[in-house]
């Protein structure tokens, strides 16, 4: 549906500036009026379309601030290994899938041996037999290691001499090389199918904007450019691309060519905990002597940040371990000694993931106005007494994913899925943020909702501070939800009980259930720039 005048009526509107609103008028892609249903009567004749919301929840569309669109689309169309319980399950599924590909490359994702009773991985020879000799790339859930076939290795024989090459999973620089070869082998029609699959899925989850984390070790320049071009057709969410390559390697030049927002994002300081490549101060609890991998030095980080500031770009780094955070913050502090400190602070430079940070890191992050881009579903998947974090880190796991501490100190935090690492499901992420395994890191539904909407826009820079809200003249990126129950919901039930008083003029959010019972709202409609790009087949509230 092309932009025009659309009037939403009989809704529960999430507009803190107009807390009792039930109607919204959209005109030419922007919000023209917010009020109640009686006030909406005067706008009915102006509207080309009237949408009867039936008491549904009308809110800003979500921002997923860290995704890999092509990889996620390939998973939606390809081999999903997220449910396999052991290596034989994986091999059986690979064999069945390969029989139908007629020798074409096999791309799969999602295995996580930390959840298997027997954590043994299949060898490369077993992958070869199961795939009938096809080129195979099967990424672990964290996308920092993979099972690959001999046919794929034959296309990049230099990977045998790289760090992390072995007969089972490949990690570190060997994985980066083989991943690049596997994904660059895709042709344009395959990429287009993956992009469409991802866009359709994101829109069905109420997502109106994504931050695509591209780079030479993740996707390709051509892929990033193609994804941006598809976005500009207006048929999907907004796409803001980050290119993860050091300025010294030409990253700024590529960013200019593809129209990227920043030169960073998944620019790797270290690896991931699941693959034991995140850089730690102390050794892994389940891998004595191993402290992970560092890919850059503080001096390289400082030089990159300085170049980005001079070129007018955001910088940003993938950083997970505490030693990785030591390294990246040392780099930013070095940069602050030579660069204009105010320009550095105004840049809203980003820390992607920031899973294991020390208390001493908080003040530096706040002082330099860095943005923490975090993934609540990481804690839901791997936190707790019996989770993967505990296996890898022991007692240190209690201090993972400190969004509650960072938010309480005024640090800017935005939420995302890191898809395909976790599901594209913003409400599930909000629920996970509210019920962090560590009660000290739990946050309110309101703060979590803001982190998955407005904060994602603010993470792009000051030019986007007016986005992600329902207010006059804000861009019309909206989602309508069918909701069973509403609540002013916080982790502490004592607060929930008194803060639902209507006189507080606090806008309620969907009741997402308790810690063990997630209740998901149903997306009925998603609007981007005033265009309705998703409509659930069960929703019949249109009057044109």
Short mmCIF file of C-alpha atoms in Angstrom, two decimals:
data_model
loop_
_atom_site.label_atom_id
_atom_site.label_comp_id
_atom_site.label_asym_id
_atom_site.label_seq_id
_atom_site.Cartn_x
_atom_site.Cartn_y
_atom_site.Cartn_z
CA UNK A 1 0.00 0.00 0.00
CA UNK A 2 1.54 3.33 -1.04
CA UNK A 3 1.88 6.21 1.42
CA UNK A 4 -1.25 8.30 1.84
CA UNK A 5 -3.61 9.11 4.68
CA UNK A 6 -4.29 6.25 7.07
CA UNK A 7 -6.38 6.63 10.24
CA UNK A 8 -6.00 4.08 13.03
CA UNK A 9 -8.94 4.05 15.47
CA UNK A 10 -9.93 2.09 18.58
CA UNK A 11 -6.35 1.21 19.52
CA UNK A 12 -4.27 1.18 22.67
CA UNK A 13 -1.65 3.63 21.44
CA UNK A 14 1.84 3.60 22.94
CA UNK A 15 2.46 7.34 22.99
CA UNK A 16 3.87 8.57 26.32
CA UNK A 17 3.25 12.17 25.22
CA UNK A 18 -0.49 11.40 24.73
CA UNK A 19 -1.01 8.59 27.29
CA UNK A 20 -4.74 8.06 26.69
CA UNK A 21 -4.56 8.12 22.87
CA UNK A 22 -6.66 5.65 20.89
CA UNK A 23 -6.30 7.06 17.35
CA UNK A 24 -3.44 8.03 15.06
CA UNK A 25 -3.50 9.75 11.67
CA UNK A 26 -0.68 9.04 9.23
CA UNK A 27 -0.19 11.29 6.21
CA UNK A 28 2.53 10.98 3.56
CA UNK A 29 4.66 8.72 5.68
CA UNK A 30 4.58 10.73 8.90
CA UNK A 31 2.38 10.94 11.96
CA UNK A 32 0.04 13.89 11.50
CA UNK A 33 -2.16 13.64 14.59
CA UNK A 34 -2.50 11.62 17.82
CA UNK A 35 -5.62 11.67 19.99
CA UNK A 36 -8.76 9.84 21.08
CA UNK A 37 -11.53 8.32 18.97
CA UNK A 38 -13.89 11.24 19.42
CA UNK A 39 -11.25 13.62 18.11
CA UNK A 40 -10.63 11.25 15.20
CA UNK A 41 -14.08 11.93 13.77
CA UNK A 42 -12.91 15.14 12.12
CA UNK A 43 -10.13 13.21 10.31
CA UNK A 44 -12.29 10.44 8.84
CA UNK A 45 -13.05 12.30 5.63
CA UNK A 46 -9.36 13.05 5.11
CA UNK A 47 -8.24 9.45 5.42
CA UNK A 48 -7.92 7.21 2.38
CA UNK A 49 -7.88 4.18 4.67
CA UNK A 50 -9.42 3.71 8.12
CA UNK A 51 -8.11 0.84 10.21
CA UNK A 52 -10.35 -0.43 13.00
CA UNK A 53 -7.83 -1.80 15.50
CA UNK A 54 -10.31 -3.60 17.73
CA UNK A 55 -8.51 -2.56 20.90
CA UNK A 56 -5.15 -3.75 19.59
CA UNK A 57 -1.81 -2.32 20.69
CA UNK A 58 -0.42 0.28 18.26
CA UNK A 59 3.24 1.02 18.89
CA UNK A 60 6.45 2.11 17.20
CA UNK A 61 7.84 -0.65 15.00
CA UNK A 62 10.79 -2.51 16.46
CA UNK A 63 14.42 -1.91 15.55
CA UNK A 64 16.66 -4.98 15.37
CA UNK A 65 20.03 -3.31 15.92
CA UNK A 66 22.31 -6.21 14.93
CA UNK A 67 21.40 -8.74 12.24
CA UNK A 68 22.92 -10.74 9.40
CA UNK A 69 20.09 -10.63 6.90
CA UNK A 70 21.46 -12.92 4.20
CA UNK A 71 22.58 -15.63 6.62
CA UNK A 72 19.19 -15.50 8.34
CA UNK A 73 17.36 -15.70 5.03
CA UNK A 74 19.48 -18.67 4.02
CA UNK A 75 18.51 -20.39 7.26
CA UNK A 76 14.83 -19.67 6.66
CA UNK A 77 15.20 -21.34 3.25
CA UNK A 78 17.91 -23.84 4.15
CA UNK A 79 19.16 -26.36 6.67
CA UNK A 80 18.11 -25.58 10.24
CA UNK A 81 20.27 -27.44 12.77
CA UNK A 82 18.98 -25.71 15.90
CA UNK A 83 17.07 -28.76 17.13
CA UNK A 84 19.67 -31.49 16.63
CA UNK A 85 20.52 -33.34 19.87
CA UNK A 86 23.77 -35.07 18.91
CA UNK A 87 26.17 -35.58 16.04
CA UNK A 88 24.18 -38.46 14.54
CA UNK A 89 21.06 -36.27 14.38
CA UNK A 90 23.13 -33.65 12.56
CA UNK A 91 24.55 -36.15 10.08
CA UNK A 92 21.14 -37.68 9.39
CA UNK A 93 19.60 -34.28 8.74
CA UNK A 94 22.52 -33.26 6.52
CA UNK A 95 22.24 -36.48 4.51
CA UNK A 96 18.50 -36.07 3.99
CA UNK A 97 18.89 -32.42 2.96
CA UNK A 98 21.83 -33.12 0.63
CA UNK A 99 19.89 -35.73 -1.34
CA UNK A 100 17.58 -32.96 -2.56
CA UNK A 101 20.20 -30.35 -3.47
CA UNK A 102 21.54 -32.25 -6.52
CA UNK A 103 25.15 -31.39 -5.70
CA UNK A 104 24.55 -27.69 -4.95
CA UNK A 105 26.38 -26.15 -1.95
CA UNK A 106 24.72 -26.81 1.41
CA UNK A 107 24.42 -23.91 3.88
CA UNK A 108 23.18 -24.70 7.37
CA UNK A 109 23.20 -23.12 10.79
CA UNK A 110 22.29 -23.52 14.42
CA UNK A 111 24.02 -26.55 15.98
CA UNK A 112 25.03 -26.09 19.61
CA UNK A 113 26.95 -28.98 21.11
CA UNK A 114 26.82 -27.38 24.58
CA UNK A 115 23.22 -28.63 24.80
CA UNK A 116 24.07 -32.22 23.72
CA UNK A 117 24.48 -35.04 26.23
CA UNK A 118 27.39 -36.32 24.15
CA UNK A 119 29.25 -33.24 22.90
CA UNK A 120 31.28 -35.12 20.27
CA UNK A 121 31.31 -33.38 16.90
CA UNK A 122 31.31 -35.15 13.52
CA UNK A 123 34.63 -35.28 11.70
CA UNK A 124 35.18 -33.79 8.26
CA UNK A 125 35.18 -37.30 6.78
CA UNK A 126 31.74 -37.93 8.31
CA UNK A 127 30.47 -34.61 6.90
CA UNK A 128 31.80 -35.65 3.46
CA UNK A 129 30.00 -38.99 3.55
CA UNK A 130 26.72 -37.52 4.77
CA UNK A 131 26.72 -34.78 2.12
CA UNK A 132 27.68 -37.00 -0.83
CA UNK A 133 30.80 -34.90 -1.45
CA UNK A 134 29.01 -31.52 -1.65
CA UNK A 135 30.45 -28.22 -0.52
CA UNK A 136 29.12 -27.81 3.02
CA UNK A 137 29.21 -24.92 5.49
CA UNK A 138 27.34 -25.53 8.78
CA UNK A 139 27.80 -22.66 11.24
CA UNK A 140 27.55 -23.08 14.98
CA UNK A 141 24.80 -21.07 16.67
CA UNK A 142 27.27 -18.28 17.55
CA UNK A 143 28.60 -18.15 13.94
CA UNK A 144 32.20 -18.25 15.18
CA UNK A 145 32.93 -21.84 14.22
CA UNK A 146 31.60 -24.24 11.62
CA UNK A 147 31.61 -27.78 10.32
CA UNK A 148 32.81 -27.82 6.73
CA UNK A 149 33.35 -30.40 4.02
CA UNK A 150 36.55 -31.28 2.20
CA UNK A 151 35.05 -29.92 -1.01
CA UNK A 152 34.72 -26.48 0.57
CA UNK A 153 38.26 -26.64 1.99
CA UNK A 154 39.50 -27.52 -1.52
CA UNK A 155 38.20 -24.16 -2.72
CA UNK A 156 40.30 -22.40 -0.07
CA UNK A 157 43.34 -24.64 0.55
CA UNK A 158 45.16 -21.77 2.25
CA UNK A 159 42.74 -22.19 5.18
CA UNK A 160 44.68 -25.30 6.24
CA UNK A 161 47.54 -23.08 7.43
CA UNK A 162 45.34 -20.62 9.30
CA UNK A 163 44.62 -20.45 13.02
CA UNK A 164 41.68 -22.63 14.05
CA UNK A 165 41.84 -25.22 11.24
CA UNK A 166 41.18 -28.81 12.31
CA UNK A 167 39.45 -32.05 11.40
CA UNK A 168 36.28 -31.21 13.30
CA UNK A 169 34.96 -27.64 13.71
CA UNK A 170 37.01 -24.80 12.24
CA UNK A 171 37.39 -21.60 14.27
CA UNK A 172 39.24 -18.26 14.31
CA UNK A 173 40.82 -17.08 11.03
CA UNK A 174 40.36 -20.45 9.30
CA UNK A 175 36.62 -20.17 9.90
CA UNK A 176 36.53 -16.58 8.63
CA UNK A 177 38.21 -17.62 5.37
CA UNK A 178 35.96 -20.63 4.76
CA UNK A 179 32.83 -18.68 5.66
CA UNK A 180 33.78 -15.99 3.14
CA UNK A 181 34.29 -18.60 0.42
CA UNK A 182 31.01 -20.37 1.23
CA UNK A 183 28.86 -17.24 1.21
CA UNK A 184 30.57 -15.55 -1.74
CA UNK A 185 29.72 -18.63 -3.80
CA UNK A 186 26.04 -17.64 -3.71
CA UNK A 187 24.65 -16.20 -6.93
CA UNK A 188 22.41 -13.13 -7.10
CA UNK A 189 19.12 -15.08 -7.35
CA UNK A 190 20.04 -17.06 -4.22
CA UNK A 191 20.89 -13.84 -2.38
CA UNK A 192 17.64 -12.23 -3.50
CA UNK A 193 15.63 -15.18 -2.19
CA UNK A 194 17.45 -14.95 1.13
CA UNK A 195 16.84 -11.19 1.39
CA UNK A 196 13.14 -11.55 0.62
CA UNK A 197 12.76 -14.38 3.14
CA UNK A 198 14.42 -12.30 5.83
CA UNK A 199 12.44 -9.12 5.05
CA UNK A 200 9.13 -10.98 5.07
CA UNK A 201 9.96 -12.63 8.38
CA UNK A 202 11.16 -9.40 10.02
CA UNK A 203 8.02 -7.53 8.97
CA UNK A 204 5.85 -10.32 10.38
CA UNK A 205 7.56 -9.71 13.74
CA UNK A 206 6.76 -6.00 13.76
CA UNK A 207 10.29 -4.93 12.77
CA UNK A 208 10.52 -1.75 10.73
CA UNK A 209 14.28 -1.18 10.81
CA UNK A 210 17.42 -3.31 10.95
CA UNK A 211 21.13 -2.67 11.40
CA UNK A 212 22.91 -5.02 9.02
CA UNK A 213 26.35 -6.09 10.24
CA UNK A 214 28.31 -6.73 7.07
CA UNK A 215 31.99 -7.14 6.39
CA UNK A 216 34.57 -9.04 4.37
CA UNK A 217 34.65 -11.92 6.88
CA UNK A 218 30.86 -12.08 7.22
CA UNK A 219 29.22 -11.49 3.86
CA UNK A 220 30.57 -9.43 0.97
CA UNK A 221 30.56 -5.95 -0.43
CA UNK A 222 28.24 -7.05 -3.25
CA UNK A 223 25.82 -8.61 -0.77
CA UNK A 224 25.68 -5.47 1.38
CA UNK A 225 25.11 -3.29 -1.67
CA UNK A 226 22.35 -5.57 -2.97
CA UNK A 227 20.62 -5.61 0.41
CA UNK A 228 20.63 -1.82 0.58
CA UNK A 229 19.27 -1.51 -2.95
CA UNK A 230 16.40 -3.86 -2.12
CA UNK A 231 15.60 -1.84 0.99
CA UNK A 232 15.41 1.38 -1.02
CA UNK A 233 12.57 -0.05 -3.10
CA UNK A 234 10.37 0.52 -0.04
CA UNK A 235 9.31 -3.12 0.12
CA UNK A 236 11.01 -4.03 3.37
CA UNK A 237 12.33 -2.64 6.64
CA UNK A 238 14.79 0.23 6.66
CA UNK A 239 18.31 -1.19 6.32
CA UNK A 240 21.26 0.61 7.91
CA UNK A 241 24.53 -1.10 7.06
CA UNK A 242 27.72 -1.28 9.10
CA UNK A 243 30.88 -2.46 7.37
CA UNK A 244 33.28 -4.33 9.66
CA UNK A 245 36.71 -3.61 8.25
CA UNK A 246 39.61 -1.58 9.63
CA UNK A 247 40.20 1.80 8.03
CA UNK A 248 43.80 0.75 7.45
CA UNK A 249 42.51 -2.09 5.24
CA UNK A 250 40.26 0.19 3.18
CA UNK A 251 37.11 -0.03 5.33
CA UNK A 252 36.19 3.64 4.97
CA UNK A 253 36.41 3.51 1.18
CA UNK A 254 34.10 0.48 1.07
CA UNK A 255 31.69 2.11 3.52
CA UNK A 256 31.41 5.13 1.23
CA UNK A 257 30.79 2.96 -1.80
CA UNK A 258 27.99 0.91 -0.23
CA UNK A 259 26.44 3.81 1.71
CA UNK A 260 27.18 2.38 5.16
CA UNK A 261 26.31 4.16 8.40
CA UNK A 262 29.47 3.09 10.15
CA UNK A 263 32.83 1.43 9.68
CA UNK A 264 32.56 -1.23 12.32
CA UNK A 265 29.81 -3.35 13.79
CA UNK A 266 31.12 -6.89 13.49
CA UNK A 267 34.70 -5.72 13.32
CA UNK A 268 36.11 -8.50 15.46
CA UNK A 269 38.13 -7.72 18.56
CA UNK A 270 37.64 -11.32 19.69
CA UNK A 271 35.48 -14.36 18.97
CA UNK A 272 32.63 -16.03 20.89
CA UNK A 273 32.25 -17.93 24.14
CA UNK A 274 30.54 -20.96 22.62
CA UNK A 275 33.50 -21.50 20.29
CA UNK A 276 35.96 -20.61 23.09
CA UNK A 277 37.43 -17.77 21.03
CA UNK A 278 36.17 -14.80 23.09
CA UNK A 279 39.22 -13.18 24.72
CA UNK A 280 39.27 -13.66 28.50
CA UNK A 281 41.46 -12.33 31.30
CA UNK A 282 41.50 -15.83 32.81
CA UNK A 283 41.35 -19.23 31.14
CA UNK A 284 38.14 -21.00 30.16
CA UNK A 285 36.76 -23.19 32.95
CA UNK A 286 36.34 -26.09 30.53
CA UNK A 287 39.52 -25.51 28.50
CA UNK A 288 42.56 -25.07 30.74
CA UNK A 289 45.23 -22.79 29.31
CA UNK A 290 42.88 -21.30 26.71
CA UNK A 291 42.06 -17.60 27.02
CA UNK A 292 40.57 -17.16 23.56
CA UNK A 293 41.69 -15.03 20.61
CA UNK A 294 42.43 -11.33 20.12
CA UNK A 295 42.34 -10.11 16.53
CA UNK A 296 43.40 -6.46 16.99
CA UNK A 297 45.55 -4.37 19.30
CA UNK A 298 44.61 -1.21 21.23
CA UNK A 299 46.81 0.78 18.87
CA UNK A 300 44.98 -0.57 15.80
CA UNK A 301 41.65 0.25 17.44
CA UNK A 302 42.79 3.80 18.28
CA UNK A 303 43.97 4.40 14.71
CA UNK A 304 40.68 3.10 13.33
CA UNK A 305 38.58 5.23 15.66
CA UNK A 306 40.60 8.32 14.81
CA UNK A 307 40.17 7.72 11.08
CA UNK A 308 36.43 7.20 11.49
CA UNK A 309 36.06 10.44 13.45
CA UNK A 310 37.93 12.38 10.78
CA UNK A 311 35.84 10.80 8.01
CA UNK A 312 32.55 11.42 9.86
CA UNK A 313 31.68 7.76 10.50
CA UNK A 314 30.71 5.78 13.54
CA UNK A 315 33.14 3.12 14.60
CA UNK A 316 32.14 -0.04 16.41
CA UNK A 317 33.54 -3.39 17.44
CA UNK A 318 32.37 -6.91 18.12
CA UNK A 319 33.58 -7.57 21.67
CA UNK A 320 32.51 -10.37 24.00
CA UNK A 321 35.20 -11.34 26.54
CA UNK A 322 36.51 -9.18 29.41
CA UNK A 323 40.01 -9.11 27.90
CA UNK A 324 38.40 -8.11 24.62
CA UNK A 325 36.65 -5.24 26.42
CA UNK A 326 39.94 -4.22 28.08
CA UNK A 327 41.43 -4.05 24.60
CA UNK A 328 38.68 -2.08 22.88
CA UNK A 329 38.30 0.44 25.71
CA UNK A 330 42.07 0.93 25.84
CA UNK A 331 41.87 1.68 22.12
CA UNK A 332 39.11 4.26 22.60
CA UNK A 333 41.03 5.88 25.45
CA UNK A 334 44.13 6.09 23.26
CA UNK A 335 42.00 7.65 20.51
CA UNK A 336 40.64 10.23 22.98
CA UNK A 337 44.17 11.47 23.62
CA UNK A 338 44.67 12.53 20.01
CA UNK A 339 41.14 13.04 18.68
CA UNK A 340 38.68 15.75 19.72
CA UNK A 341 37.05 14.20 22.81
CA UNK A 342 33.73 15.96 22.12
CA UNK A 343 33.60 14.63 18.57
CA UNK A 344 34.36 11.15 19.89
CA UNK A 345 31.52 11.38 22.41
CA UNK A 346 29.10 12.76 19.84
CA UNK A 347 29.82 9.86 17.50
CA UNK A 348 27.89 7.29 19.56
CA UNK A 349 30.46 4.65 18.71
CA UNK A 350 29.29 1.12 19.35
CA UNK A 351 30.16 -1.97 21.36
CA UNK A 352 28.46 -4.98 19.81
CA UNK A 353 27.50 -7.72 22.32
CA UNK A 354 29.56 -6.57 25.36
CA UNK A 355 28.71 -9.86 27.08
CA UNK A 356 31.40 -10.04 29.78
CA UNK A 357 32.38 -6.68 31.20
CA UNK A 358 33.98 -5.67 34.48
CA UNK A 359 32.67 -3.03 36.85
CA UNK A 360 35.70 -0.90 35.97
CA UNK A 361 34.50 -0.78 32.36
CA UNK A 362 31.23 0.96 33.19
CA UNK A 363 32.69 4.41 33.86
CA UNK A 364 34.75 4.39 30.64
CA UNK A 365 31.76 3.35 28.53
CA UNK A 366 29.63 6.08 30.08
CA UNK A 367 32.33 8.78 29.88
CA UNK A 368 32.93 8.17 26.16
CA UNK A 369 29.18 7.93 25.42
CA UNK A 370 29.59 4.53 23.82
CA UNK A 371 26.49 2.58 22.82
CA UNK A 372 26.09 -1.02 24.00
CA UNK A 373 24.26 -3.12 21.39
CA UNK A 374 23.14 -6.21 23.31
CA UNK A 375 21.12 -9.41 22.80
CA UNK A 376 18.80 -10.42 25.67
CA UNK A 377 18.09 -13.84 24.19
CA UNK A 378 21.75 -14.74 24.77
CA UNK A 379 21.00 -14.91 28.49
CA UNK A 380 17.76 -16.81 27.88
CA UNK A 381 19.64 -19.40 25.81
CA UNK A 382 22.93 -19.72 27.68
CA UNK A 383 22.53 -18.17 31.13
CA UNK A 384 21.63 -19.84 34.40
CA UNK A 385 23.17 -22.54 36.54
CA UNK A 386 23.25 -25.20 33.82
CA UNK A 387 23.79 -23.00 30.74
CA UNK A 388 26.70 -22.75 28.34
CA UNK A 389 28.02 -19.62 30.06
CA UNK A 390 28.42 -21.62 33.27
CA UNK A 391 30.26 -24.39 31.40
CA UNK A 392 32.70 -21.93 29.84
CA UNK A 393 33.17 -19.45 32.69
CA UNK A 394 32.15 -21.01 36.00
CA UNK A 395 31.31 -18.35 38.64
CA UNK A 396 32.10 -15.54 36.18
CA UNK A 397 28.93 -16.41 34.27
CA UNK A 398 26.81 -14.64 36.91
CA UNK A 399 28.09 -11.30 35.60
CA UNK A 400 27.19 -11.75 31.93
CA UNK A 401 25.07 -9.34 29.87
CA UNK A 402 24.85 -6.41 32.27
CA UNK A 403 22.16 -4.36 30.54
CA UNK A 404 20.44 -3.60 33.85
CA UNK A 405 23.61 -2.13 35.37
CA UNK A 406 24.43 -0.15 32.23
CA UNK A 407 20.91 1.28 31.87
CA UNK A 408 20.82 2.26 35.55
CA UNK A 409 24.02 4.28 35.01
CA UNK A 410 22.65 6.12 31.99
CA UNK A 411 24.55 4.19 29.32
CA UNK A 412 22.76 3.96 25.97
CA UNK A 413 21.71 0.34 25.37
CA UNK A 414 19.92 -0.97 22.30
CA UNK A 415 18.62 -4.51 21.77
CA UNK A 416 18.86 -6.90 18.87
CA UNK A 417 18.75 -10.57 17.86
CA UNK A 418 22.13 -11.08 16.16
CA UNK A 419 20.05 -13.23 13.79
CA UNK A 420 20.60 -15.98 12.84
CA UNK A 421 22.26 -16.54 16.22
CA UNK A 422 18.90 -16.06 17.98
CA UNK A 423 15.35 -15.82 16.72
CA UNK A 424 14.05 -12.59 15.22
CA UNK A 425 11.52 -12.09 18.03
CA UNK A 426 11.63 -8.70 19.79
CA UNK A 427 8.92 -9.51 22.36
CA UNK A 428 10.86 -12.61 23.42
CA UNK A 429 13.96 -10.43 23.80
CA UNK A 430 12.05 -7.94 25.96
CA UNK A 431 10.77 -10.81 28.11
CA UNK A 432 14.35 -12.13 28.44
CA UNK A 433 15.62 -8.68 29.48
CA UNK A 434 12.95 -8.47 32.18
CA UNK A 435 13.76 -11.93 33.55
CA UNK A 436 17.55 -12.08 33.30
CA UNK A 437 18.94 -15.07 35.22
CA UNK A 438 20.70 -12.56 37.49
CA UNK A 439 17.97 -10.51 39.25
CA UNK A 440 20.37 -7.57 39.54
CA UNK A 441 20.37 -7.23 35.73
CA UNK A 442 16.61 -7.44 35.21
CA UNK A 443 14.95 -4.35 33.77
CA UNK A 444 11.43 -3.05 33.35
CA UNK A 445 9.28 -3.84 30.34
CA UNK A 446 9.19 -0.14 29.53
CA UNK A 447 13.00 0.20 29.53
CA UNK A 448 13.37 -2.99 27.48
CA UNK A 449 10.74 -1.83 24.97
CA UNK A 450 12.56 1.48 24.55
CA UNK A 451 15.85 -0.39 24.03
CA UNK A 452 14.23 -2.34 21.16
CA UNK A 453 12.59 0.69 19.55
CA UNK A 454 13.76 4.27 20.11
CA UNK A 455 17.24 3.35 21.37
CA UNK A 456 17.92 1.48 18.13
CA UNK A 457 17.29 4.69 16.21
CA UNK A 458 19.37 6.78 18.60
CA UNK A 459 22.26 4.34 18.14
CA UNK A 460 22.47 5.50 14.52
CA UNK A 461 23.32 9.09 15.51
CA UNK A 462 21.72 12.36 16.51
CA UNK A 463 19.90 12.79 13.19
CA UNK A 464 17.56 9.96 14.21
CA UNK A 465 16.64 11.10 17.73
CA UNK A 466 13.07 11.92 16.65
CA UNK A 467 12.41 8.40 15.35
CA UNK A 468 10.92 5.41 17.12
CA UNK A 469 8.07 7.26 18.85
CA UNK A 470 4.42 8.00 18.16
CA UNK A 471 4.31 11.77 18.13
CA UNK A 472 3.45 14.55 15.71
CA UNK A 473 5.77 14.62 12.66
CA UNK A 474 7.62 11.45 13.63
CA UNK A 475 8.13 8.95 10.80
CA UNK A 476 5.25 6.47 10.57
CA UNK A 477 7.01 3.19 11.36
CA UNK A 478 4.33 1.35 13.31
CA UNK A 479 3.17 -2.11 14.30
CA UNK A 480 -0.28 -3.24 15.43
CA UNK A 481 -0.56 -6.20 17.83
CA UNK A 482 -3.34 -8.44 19.08
CA UNK A 483 -2.84 -8.55 22.86
CA UNK A 484 -4.72 -10.60 25.44
CA UNK A 485 -3.78 -8.60 28.53
CA UNK A 486 -2.03 -5.34 29.33
CA UNK A 487 0.06 -4.41 32.35
CA UNK A 488 2.52 -1.85 33.60
CA UNK A 489 4.96 -4.68 34.08
CA UNK A 490 8.28 -4.69 35.95
CA UNK A 491 10.28 -7.54 37.50
CA UNK A 492 9.23 -6.56 41.04
CA UNK A 493 5.55 -7.48 41.41
CA UNK A 494 5.08 -4.99 44.26
CA UNK A 495 5.66 -2.19 41.77
CA UNK A 496 3.38 -3.80 39.19
CA UNK A 497 0.50 -3.88 41.65
CA UNK A 498 0.43 -0.18 42.42
CA UNK A 499 1.69 1.33 39.17
CA UNK A 500 -1.28 0.12 37.11
CA UNK A 501 -3.41 2.92 38.61
CA UNK A 502 -4.88 4.76 35.57
CA UNK A 503 -4.25 8.11 37.28
CA UNK A 504 -0.52 7.55 36.81
CA UNK A 505 -1.04 8.15 33.05
CA UNK A 506 1.52 5.44 32.39
CA UNK A 507 0.98 3.77 29.03
CA UNK A 508 0.59 0.00 29.53
CA UNK A 509 2.45 -2.61 27.54
CA UNK A 510 1.37 -6.16 26.66
CA UNK A 511 1.52 -8.58 29.57
CA UNK A 512 4.31 -10.95 28.51
CA UNK A 513 3.79 -13.46 31.32
CA UNK A 514 6.11 -14.49 34.12
CA UNK A 515 9.66 -15.83 34.04
CA UNK A 516 8.64 -19.31 32.91
CA UNK A 517 5.56 -18.49 30.83
CA UNK A 518 6.18 -16.16 27.88
CA UNK A 519 2.98 -14.84 26.28
CA UNK A 520 3.67 -13.50 22.79
CA UNK A 521 1.50 -10.80 21.21
CA UNK A 522 0.44 -11.45 17.60
CA UNK A 523 1.55 -9.00 14.92
CA UNK A 524 -1.43 -7.90 12.81
CA UNK A 525 0.16 -5.18 10.72
CA UNK A 526 3.53 -3.52 10.14
CA UNK A 527 3.89 -0.08 8.56
CA UNK A 528 7.20 1.37 7.32
CA UNK A 529 7.36 5.00 6.16
CA UNK A 530 3.56 5.06 6.01
CA UNK A 531 3.39 1.93 3.82
CA UNK A 532 1.62 -1.15 5.12
CA UNK A 533 4.10 -3.89 4.25
CA UNK A 534 2.74 -6.72 6.37
CA UNK A 535 -0.83 -7.67 7.17
CA UNK A 536 -1.79 -10.85 8.97
CA UNK A 537 -4.31 -12.94 7.03
CA UNK A 538 -6.66 -13.03 10.03
CA UNK A 539 -6.88 -9.24 10.36
CA UNK A 540 -9.87 -7.63 8.63
CA UNK A 541 -9.94 -4.14 10.14
CA UNK A 542 -9.60 -2.21 6.88
CA UNK A 543 -12.18 0.29 5.61
CA UNK A 544 -11.09 2.00 2.40
#
